[in-house]
Amino acid sequence: MRVGVPREVKVHEYRVGLVPAAVRELVAHGHEVLVESGAGAAIGFEDAAYRAAGAAITADAAEVFAAAELLVKVKEPQPREWARLRPGQVLFAYLHLAPDPAQARGLMESGATAIAYETVTDARGGLPLLAPMSEVAGRMAVQVGARCLEKEMGGAGVLLGGVPGAPPARVAILGGGVVGANAARIAHGMRARVTVLDRAPAALRALDIEFGGMVDTLFATRDSIERAVLEADLLIGAVLVPGAEAPRLVPRELVRRMRPGSVIVDVAIDQGGCVETSRPTTHADPTYVEEGVVHYCVTNMPGAVARTSAVALNNATLPFVLALADHGWRAAAAADPHLARGVNVHAGRVVHPAVAAALGEAALPLEQALAG
């Protein structure tokens, strides 16, 4: 199969769909890999490294899109990329379609098959292609939140870990999954006072055991969320419903009652955000102040640490890329129900039920998509 890797075009997105080591594996399997010139240069993967791995380097993205049967990206295609997709072509990337009807419509009109990293599952019910970036985003959330608490960033001038005689910041984390657990590890390690809220007793129990009771765990109710939010110096939104829009757990009225200079880092913004006042931002302009609270809502947080993120992502995606290239998407999805759950759009129809429900579309049954 001919596999294409275009350079990412989202603002300040420097990750790359395939690193040279992954290209070498595909070439060893007998596939042809086309990489747009400069696709990995920003994170130290020069064209020469791709050539050494067996890839062909193209002058521009148009050539990659025109030639590739399988396109491997990181972030969702931008409008100018939708127009380059075609029927029969397969796109494998993060899509986050539920809060993005314009992108969904663009993919549907292209006729291509779009497989989303974030809805591929595993035998334990996890999301293996979302997990590595969730780990990065969870750890980054505390890092950027601590920075935003500084006065020159609009924050209250609070040091996350405090010092002897001055208390540390209070960090509230909505969601105890991969993002939330990683945020808790970093915040606790920085000596903040941490509270994690979740509706899964098993997740709370695991966190309580991990931290030996040094991190507070609360069952997420309206009452407990309200109390935790109002006490927080830093609120981290880490909720996820696979394929669907994030639930709005924090209304504007509650944000208005937070202490001035508090900070919200809404990692759930990829799926629409879990705070009513959240709106997507970029690394070029990451924050804004609303209701007296600093908001950080960058939709591609791991892009700030692009080399680490690209390597971690490739470690997770490579087995699926190989399966798609070796067998074609239909045979690969038919053989692996976890990969099949990644199929979001096919031949003008939305396939994933949660995505279809969020977009108000009638879902095409997966069996029909696989049958052609």
Tab-separated table of C-alpha atoms in Angstrom, residues 65-219:
chain	number	residue	atom	x	y	z
A	65	PHE	CA	-2.816	13.508	-0.827
A	66	ALA	CA	-3.002	12.685	-4.530
A	67	ALA	CA	-0.859	9.553	-4.333
A	68	ALA	CA	-1.602	7.991	-0.934
A	69	GLU	CA	-4.137	5.250	-0.323
A	70	LEU	CA	-3.721	5.586	3.451
A	71	LEU	CA	-3.028	8.971	5.038
A	72	VAL	CA	-1.566	8.992	8.548
A	73	LYS	CA	-1.855	12.307	10.400
A	74	VAL	CA	-1.918	13.563	13.958
A	75	LYS	CA	-4.591	16.249	14.162
A	76	GLU	CA	-7.896	16.552	12.365
A	77	PRO	CA	-7.721	17.680	8.732
A	78	GLN	CA	-8.137	21.396	8.197
A	79	PRO	CA	-10.575	22.770	5.581
A	80	ARG	CA	-7.983	22.959	2.809
A	81	GLU	CA	-7.180	19.299	3.465
A	82	TRP	CA	-10.802	18.110	3.257
A	83	ALA	CA	-10.884	19.115	-0.405
A	84	ARG	CA	-7.914	16.859	-1.154
A	85	LEU	CA	-9.508	13.699	0.213
A	86	ARG	CA	-11.275	11.374	-2.197
A	87	PRO	CA	-13.549	8.318	-2.221
A	88	GLY	CA	-11.725	5.108	-1.394
A	89	GLN	CA	-8.957	6.898	0.487
A	90	VAL	CA	-8.412	6.149	4.192
A	91	LEU	CA	-7.536	8.801	6.766
A	92	PHE	CA	-6.151	7.719	10.158
A	93	ALA	CA	-5.827	10.570	12.684
A	94	TYR	CA	-7.372	12.271	15.691
A	95	LEU	CA	-10.720	13.645	14.507
A	96	HIS	CA	-12.879	14.673	17.517
A	97	LEU	CA	-15.938	15.048	15.301
A	98	ALA	CA	-18.677	15.347	17.938
A	99	PRO	CA	-18.169	19.092	18.567
A	100	ASP	CA	-17.055	19.814	14.984
A	101	PRO	CA	-19.941	19.423	12.506
A	102	ALA	CA	-18.095	21.412	9.831
A	103	GLN	CA	-15.239	18.922	9.762
A	104	ALA	CA	-17.688	16.022	9.848
A	105	ARG	CA	-19.509	17.444	6.838
A	106	GLY	CA	-16.214	17.960	5.003
A	107	LEU	CA	-15.193	14.346	5.591
A	108	MET	CA	-18.608	13.086	4.555
A	109	GLU	CA	-18.521	15.093	1.337
A	110	SER	CA	-15.054	13.778	0.511
A	111	GLY	CA	-16.303	10.190	0.338
A	112	ALA	CA	-13.199	9.001	2.204
A	113	THR	CA	-13.080	6.572	5.113
A	114	ALA	CA	-12.005	8.365	8.288
A	115	ILE	CA	-10.741	6.318	11.242
A	116	ALA	CA	-10.308	8.204	14.512
A	117	TYR	CA	-7.542	7.453	16.962
A	118	GLU	CA	-9.708	8.570	19.868
A	119	THR	CA	-12.424	5.917	19.428
A	120	VAL	CA	-10.184	2.876	18.858
A	121	THR	CA	-10.564	0.668	21.935
A	122	ASP	CA	-8.721	-2.191	23.637
A	123	ALA	CA	-9.693	-5.407	25.403
A	124	ARG	CA	-9.902	-3.624	28.771
A	125	GLY	CA	-12.283	-0.961	27.519
A	126	GLY	CA	-9.517	1.631	27.289
A	127	LEU	CA	-8.585	4.007	24.481
A	128	PRO	CA	-5.017	2.990	23.592
A	129	LEU	CA	-4.408	5.673	20.951
A	130	LEU	CA	-5.770	8.453	23.110
A	131	ALA	CA	-3.929	7.292	26.228
A	132	PRO	CA	-0.386	8.469	25.363
A	133	MET	CA	-1.582	11.959	24.480
A	134	SER	CA	-3.865	11.986	27.514
A	135	GLU	CA	-0.813	11.206	29.644
A	136	VAL	CA	1.025	14.139	28.082
A	137	ALA	CA	-1.963	16.491	28.359
A	138	GLY	CA	-2.615	15.527	31.980
A	139	ARG	CA	0.964	16.238	32.971
A	140	MET	CA	1.050	19.444	30.933
A	141	ALA	CA	-2.214	20.664	32.472
A	142	VAL	CA	-0.530	21.151	35.836
A	143	GLN	CA	2.550	22.674	34.238
A	144	VAL	CA	0.577	25.293	32.285
A	145	GLY	CA	-1.868	25.788	35.137
A	146	ALA	CA	0.978	26.634	37.513
A	147	ARG	CA	2.291	29.149	34.989
A	148	CYS	CA	-1.144	30.723	34.521
A	149	LEU	CA	-1.470	31.224	38.274
A	150	GLU	CA	1.455	33.651	38.083
A	151	LYS	CA	0.452	37.302	38.260
A	152	GLU	CA	1.828	38.385	34.875
A	153	MET	CA	-0.325	35.701	33.230
A	154	GLY	CA	-3.462	37.124	34.829
A	155	GLY	CA	-3.497	34.671	37.714
A	156	ALA	CA	-3.823	35.339	41.413
A	157	GLY	CA	-0.074	35.175	42.022
A	158	VAL	CA	-0.149	31.794	43.755
A	159	LEU	CA	2.767	29.342	43.821
A	160	LEU	CA	1.354	25.874	43.205
A	161	GLY	CA	3.397	24.141	45.914
A	162	GLY	CA	3.452	27.010	48.380
A	163	VAL	CA	6.376	27.520	50.809
A	164	PRO	CA	6.742	27.091	54.563
A	165	GLY	CA	4.309	29.511	56.156
A	166	ALA	CA	2.280	30.068	52.956
A	167	PRO	CA	-0.208	27.396	51.870
A	168	PRO	CA	-0.016	25.568	48.534
A	169	ALA	CA	-2.620	25.950	45.821
A	170	ARG	CA	-5.741	23.824	45.741
A	171	VAL	CA	-6.133	21.793	42.544
A	172	ALA	CA	-9.475	20.251	41.594
A	173	ILE	CA	-9.501	17.664	38.791
A	174	LEU	CA	-12.781	16.694	37.135
A	175	GLY	CA	-12.239	13.126	35.943
A	176	GLY	CA	-10.038	10.359	37.262
A	177	GLY	CA	-9.125	8.673	33.990
A	178	VAL	CA	-5.797	8.861	32.200
A	179	VAL	CA	-5.712	12.671	32.021
A	180	GLY	CA	-6.912	13.137	35.565
A	181	ALA	CA	-4.605	10.525	37.085
A	182	ASN	CA	-1.551	12.001	35.372
A	183	ALA	CA	-2.543	15.516	36.412
A	184	ALA	CA	-2.929	14.311	39.994
A	185	ARG	CA	0.550	12.743	39.954
A	186	ILE	CA	2.223	15.953	38.835
A	187	ALA	CA	0.157	18.264	41.070
A	188	HIS	CA	0.756	16.049	44.100
A	189	GLY	CA	4.456	15.854	43.236
A	190	MET	CA	4.550	19.660	43.216
A	191	ARG	CA	3.016	19.608	46.717
A	192	ALA	CA	-0.340	21.107	45.786
A	193	ARG	CA	-3.501	20.081	47.642
A	194	VAL	CA	-5.277	17.841	45.148
A	195	THR	CA	-8.885	16.695	44.860
A	196	VAL	CA	-10.044	14.333	42.102
A	197	LEU	CA	-13.732	13.903	41.302
A	198	ASP	CA	-15.180	11.042	39.273
A	199	ARG	CA	-18.363	8.978	39.017
A	200	ALA	CA	-16.501	5.655	38.827
A	201	PRO	CA	-15.834	4.233	42.312
A	202	ALA	CA	-13.140	1.949	40.869
A	203	ALA	CA	-11.197	4.949	39.534
A	204	LEU	CA	-11.429	6.739	42.878
A	205	ARG	CA	-10.371	3.611	44.738
A	206	ALA	CA	-7.332	3.145	42.477
A	207	LEU	CA	-6.246	6.745	43.036
A	208	ASP	CA	-6.719	6.446	46.791
A	209	ILE	CA	-4.516	3.345	46.828
A	210	GLU	CA	-1.877	4.919	44.574
A	211	PHE	CA	-1.544	8.054	46.680
A	212	GLY	CA	-2.034	6.429	50.058
A	213	GLY	CA	-4.847	8.810	50.902
A	214	MET	CA	-2.680	11.891	50.238
A	215	VAL	CA	-4.977	12.971	47.386
A	216	ASP	CA	-8.645	13.583	48.176
A	217	THR	CA	-11.110	11.590	46.060
A	218	LEU	CA	-14.775	12.563	45.776
A	219	PHE	CA	-17.725	11.021	44.000
